[in-house]
mmCIF file of C-alpha atoms and ligand atoms in Angstrom:
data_model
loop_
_atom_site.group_PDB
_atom_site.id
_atom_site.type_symbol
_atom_site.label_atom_id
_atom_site.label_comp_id
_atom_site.label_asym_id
_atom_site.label_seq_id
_atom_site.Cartn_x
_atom_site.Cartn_y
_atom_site.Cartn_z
ATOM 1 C CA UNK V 28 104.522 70.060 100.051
ATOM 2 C CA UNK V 29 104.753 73.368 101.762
ATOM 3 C CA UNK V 30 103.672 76.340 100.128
ATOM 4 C CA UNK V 31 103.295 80.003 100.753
ATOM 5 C CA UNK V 32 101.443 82.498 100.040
ATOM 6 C CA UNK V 33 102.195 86.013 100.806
ATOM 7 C CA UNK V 34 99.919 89.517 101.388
ATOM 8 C CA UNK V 35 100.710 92.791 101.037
ATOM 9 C CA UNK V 36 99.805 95.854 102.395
ATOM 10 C CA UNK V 37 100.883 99.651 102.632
ATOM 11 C CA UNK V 38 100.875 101.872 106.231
ATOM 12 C CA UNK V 39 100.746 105.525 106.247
ATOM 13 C CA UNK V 40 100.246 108.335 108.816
ATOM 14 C CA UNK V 41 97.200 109.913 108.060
ATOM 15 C CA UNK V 42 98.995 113.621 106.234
ATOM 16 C CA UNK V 43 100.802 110.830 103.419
ATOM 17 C CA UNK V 44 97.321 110.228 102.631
ATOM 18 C CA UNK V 45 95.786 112.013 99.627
ATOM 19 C CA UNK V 46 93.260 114.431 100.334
ATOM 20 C CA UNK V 47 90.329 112.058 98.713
ATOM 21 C CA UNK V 48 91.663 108.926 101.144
ATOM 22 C CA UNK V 49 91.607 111.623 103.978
ATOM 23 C CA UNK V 50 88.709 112.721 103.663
ATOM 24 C CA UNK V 51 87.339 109.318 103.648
ATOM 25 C CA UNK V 52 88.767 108.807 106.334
ATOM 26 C CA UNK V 53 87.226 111.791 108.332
ATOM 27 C CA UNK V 54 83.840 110.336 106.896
ATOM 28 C CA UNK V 55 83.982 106.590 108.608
ATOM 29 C CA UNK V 56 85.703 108.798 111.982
ATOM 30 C CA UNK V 57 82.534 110.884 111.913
ATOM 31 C CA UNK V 58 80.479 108.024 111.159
ATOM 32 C CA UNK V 59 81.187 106.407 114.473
ATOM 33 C CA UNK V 60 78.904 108.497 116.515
ATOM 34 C CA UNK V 61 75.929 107.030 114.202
ATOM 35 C CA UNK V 62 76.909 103.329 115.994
ATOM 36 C CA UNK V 63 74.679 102.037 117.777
ATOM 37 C CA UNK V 64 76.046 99.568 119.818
ATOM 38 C CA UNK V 65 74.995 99.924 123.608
ATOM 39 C CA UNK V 66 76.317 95.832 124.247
ATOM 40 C CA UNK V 67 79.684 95.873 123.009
ATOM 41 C CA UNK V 68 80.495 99.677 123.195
ATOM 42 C CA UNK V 69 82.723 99.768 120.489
ATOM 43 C CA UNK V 70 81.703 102.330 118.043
ATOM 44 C CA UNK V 71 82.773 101.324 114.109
ATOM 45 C CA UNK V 72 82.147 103.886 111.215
ATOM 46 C CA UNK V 73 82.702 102.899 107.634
ATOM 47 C CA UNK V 74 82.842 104.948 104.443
ATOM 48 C CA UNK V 75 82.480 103.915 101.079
ATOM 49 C CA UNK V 76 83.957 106.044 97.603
ATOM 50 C CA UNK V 77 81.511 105.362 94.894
ATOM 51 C CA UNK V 78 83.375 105.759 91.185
ATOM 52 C CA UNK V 79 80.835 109.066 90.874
ATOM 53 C CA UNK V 80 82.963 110.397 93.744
ATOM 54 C CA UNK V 81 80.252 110.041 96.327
ATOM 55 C CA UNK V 82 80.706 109.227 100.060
ATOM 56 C CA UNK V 83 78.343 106.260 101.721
ATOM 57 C CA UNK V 84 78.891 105.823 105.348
ATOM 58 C CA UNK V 85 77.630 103.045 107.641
ATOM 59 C CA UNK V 86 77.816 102.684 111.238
ATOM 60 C CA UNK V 87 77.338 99.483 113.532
ATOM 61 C CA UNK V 88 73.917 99.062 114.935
ATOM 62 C CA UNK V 89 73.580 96.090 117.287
ATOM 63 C CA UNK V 90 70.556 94.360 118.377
ATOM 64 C CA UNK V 91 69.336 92.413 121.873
ATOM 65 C CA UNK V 92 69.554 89.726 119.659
ATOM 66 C CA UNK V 93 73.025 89.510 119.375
ATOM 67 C CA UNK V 94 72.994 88.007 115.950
ATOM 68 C CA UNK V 95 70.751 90.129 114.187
ATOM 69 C CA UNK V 96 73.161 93.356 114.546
ATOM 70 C CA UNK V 97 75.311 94.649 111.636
ATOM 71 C CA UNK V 98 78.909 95.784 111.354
ATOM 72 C CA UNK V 99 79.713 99.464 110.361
ATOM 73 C CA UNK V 100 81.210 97.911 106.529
ATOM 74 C CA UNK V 101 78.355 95.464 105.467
ATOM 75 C CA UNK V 102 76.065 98.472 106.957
ATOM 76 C CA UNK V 103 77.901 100.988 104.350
ATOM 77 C CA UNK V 104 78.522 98.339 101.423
ATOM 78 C CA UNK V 105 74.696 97.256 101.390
ATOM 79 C CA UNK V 106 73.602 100.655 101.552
ATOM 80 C CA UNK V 107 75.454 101.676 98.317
ATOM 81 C CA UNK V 108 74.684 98.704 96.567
ATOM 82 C CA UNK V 109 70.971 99.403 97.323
ATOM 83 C CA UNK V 110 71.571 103.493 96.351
ATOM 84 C CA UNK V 111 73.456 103.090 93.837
ATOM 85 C CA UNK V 112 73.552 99.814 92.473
ATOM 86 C CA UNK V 113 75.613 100.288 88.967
ATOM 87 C CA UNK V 114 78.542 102.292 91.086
ATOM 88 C CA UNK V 115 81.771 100.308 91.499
ATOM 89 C CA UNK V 116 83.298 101.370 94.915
ATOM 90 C CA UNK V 117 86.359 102.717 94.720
ATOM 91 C CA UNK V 118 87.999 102.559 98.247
ATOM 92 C CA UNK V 119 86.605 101.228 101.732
ATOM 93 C CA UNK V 120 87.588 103.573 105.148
ATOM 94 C CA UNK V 121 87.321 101.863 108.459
ATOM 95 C CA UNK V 122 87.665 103.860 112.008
ATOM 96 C CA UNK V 123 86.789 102.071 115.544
ATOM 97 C CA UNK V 124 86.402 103.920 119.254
ATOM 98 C CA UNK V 125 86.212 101.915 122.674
ATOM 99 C CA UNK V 126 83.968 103.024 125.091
ATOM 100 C CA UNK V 127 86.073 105.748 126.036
ATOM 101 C CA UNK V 128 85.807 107.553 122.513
ATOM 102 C CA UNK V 129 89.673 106.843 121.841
ATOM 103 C CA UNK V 130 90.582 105.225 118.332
ATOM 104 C CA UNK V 131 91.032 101.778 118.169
ATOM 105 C CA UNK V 132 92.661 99.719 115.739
ATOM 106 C CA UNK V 133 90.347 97.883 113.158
ATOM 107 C CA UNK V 134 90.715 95.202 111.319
ATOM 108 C CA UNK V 135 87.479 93.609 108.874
ATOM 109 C CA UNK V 136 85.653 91.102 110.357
ATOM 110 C CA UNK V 137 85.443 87.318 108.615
ATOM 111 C CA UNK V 138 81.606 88.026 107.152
ATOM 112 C CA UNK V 139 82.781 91.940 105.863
ATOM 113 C CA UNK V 140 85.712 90.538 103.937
ATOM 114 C CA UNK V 141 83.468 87.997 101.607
ATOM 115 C CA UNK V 142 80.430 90.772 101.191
ATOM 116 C CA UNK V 143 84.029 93.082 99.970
ATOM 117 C CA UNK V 144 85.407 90.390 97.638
ATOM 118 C CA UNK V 145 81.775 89.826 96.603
ATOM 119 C CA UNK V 146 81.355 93.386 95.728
ATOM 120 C CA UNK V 147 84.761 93.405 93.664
ATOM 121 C CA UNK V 148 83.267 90.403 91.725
ATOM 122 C CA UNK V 149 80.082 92.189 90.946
ATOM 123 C CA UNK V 150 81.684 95.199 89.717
ATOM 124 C CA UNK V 151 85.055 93.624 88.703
ATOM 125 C CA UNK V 152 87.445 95.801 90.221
ATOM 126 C CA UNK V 153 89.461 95.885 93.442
ATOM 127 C CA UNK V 154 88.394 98.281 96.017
ATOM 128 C CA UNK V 155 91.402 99.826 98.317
ATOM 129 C CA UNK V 156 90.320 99.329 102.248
ATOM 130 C CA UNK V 157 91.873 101.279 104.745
ATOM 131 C CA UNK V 158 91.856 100.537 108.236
ATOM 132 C CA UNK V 159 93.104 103.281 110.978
ATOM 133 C CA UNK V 160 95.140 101.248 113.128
ATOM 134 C CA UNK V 161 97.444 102.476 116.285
ATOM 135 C CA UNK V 162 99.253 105.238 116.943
ATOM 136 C CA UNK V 163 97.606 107.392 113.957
ATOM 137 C CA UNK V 164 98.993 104.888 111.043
ATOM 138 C CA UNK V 165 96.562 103.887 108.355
ATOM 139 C CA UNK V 166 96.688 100.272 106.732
ATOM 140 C CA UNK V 167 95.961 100.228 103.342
ATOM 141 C CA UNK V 168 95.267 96.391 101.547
ATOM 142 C CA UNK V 169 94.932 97.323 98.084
ATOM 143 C CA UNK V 170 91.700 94.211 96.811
ATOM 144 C CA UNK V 171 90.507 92.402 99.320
ATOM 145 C CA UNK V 172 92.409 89.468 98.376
ATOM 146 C CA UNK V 173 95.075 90.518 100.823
ATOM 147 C CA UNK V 174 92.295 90.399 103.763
ATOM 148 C CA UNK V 175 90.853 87.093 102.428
ATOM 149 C CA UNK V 176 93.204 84.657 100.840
ATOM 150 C CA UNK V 177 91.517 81.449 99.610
ATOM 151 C CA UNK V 178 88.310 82.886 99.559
ATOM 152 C CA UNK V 179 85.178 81.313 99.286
ATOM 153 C CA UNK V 180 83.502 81.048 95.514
ATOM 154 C CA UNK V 181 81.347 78.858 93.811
HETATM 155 N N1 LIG G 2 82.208 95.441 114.200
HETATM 156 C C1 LIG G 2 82.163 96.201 113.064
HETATM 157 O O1 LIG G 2 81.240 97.005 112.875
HETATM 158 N N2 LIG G 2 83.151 96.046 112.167
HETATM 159 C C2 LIG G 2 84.217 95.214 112.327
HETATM 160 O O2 LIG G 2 85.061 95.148 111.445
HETATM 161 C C3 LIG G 2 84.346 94.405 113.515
HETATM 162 C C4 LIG G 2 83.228 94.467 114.472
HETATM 163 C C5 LIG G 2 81.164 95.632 115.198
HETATM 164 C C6 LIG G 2 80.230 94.475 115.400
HETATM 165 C C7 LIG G 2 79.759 94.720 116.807
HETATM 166 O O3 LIG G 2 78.705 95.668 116.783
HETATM 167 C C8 LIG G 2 80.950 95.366 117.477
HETATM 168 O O4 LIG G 2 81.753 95.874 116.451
HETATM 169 C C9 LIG G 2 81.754 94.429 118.350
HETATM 170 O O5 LIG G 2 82.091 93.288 117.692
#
């Protein structure tokens, strides 16, 4: 039997935003130059609202050996979880650059979207993740659920 499932998400131009979604915003855009990612050039900057109100950024920072890099979310979502590990997060901002310093769409990776729906477990509440996509629209997938139907739990 066929069955469907549907996701939802919002898109905005970045002045519909609210000044606290802006602003994180401008946090993961400045958190970009922090990337360190000399292999793939492609600069990712993450920013995390903690329920105090506080800002955690995280950056990309590859490694020679390919595998033992991290992306600019986990970076972020680790680091607040190891700062502040009774804060919910609120909201997750996502901003990319190419080699050429122009803004990229982003999307989550696979691995980012369980350590997210992880993180909403732990602290039993959905986080809001926006993702700057093209032409200066933001994507907005309010719980990762959206990102990551079906997934994985024991
Ligand atoms: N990357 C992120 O930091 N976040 C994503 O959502 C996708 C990919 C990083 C991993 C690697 O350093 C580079 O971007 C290219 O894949």
């Amino acid at each position: 039997m066929d069955k469907t499932k549907t996701i939802q998400y919002q898109e905005f131009t970045l002045l519909e935003l609210c000044d606290f979604e802006q602003e994180l915003i401008d946090a993961a855009m400045n958190a970009t130059s922090s990337a360190y990612a000399p292999y793939s050039n492609f600069h990712v900057g993450a920013a995390v609202r903690l329920d105090s109100g506080e800002i955690v950024t995280g950056s990309n920072q590859e490694n020679i050996a390919y595998p033992s890099g991290l992306c600019a979310e986990r970076t972020a979502l680790f680091t607040a979880a190891t700062q502040h590990p009774d804060s919910a997060v609120l909201a997750l901002a996502i901003v990319a650059r190419n080699s050429d310093g122009k803004i990229v769409p982003i999307s989550p990776c696979g691995a980012c979207r369980q350590v997210m729906a992880e993180q909403e477990s732990r602290q039993d509440k959905k986080m809001r993740i926006l993702c700057y996509n093209s032409n200066d629209k933001i994507l907005i997938f309010d719980g990762v659920e959206s990102l990551l139907p079906f997934v994985f739990t024991m």
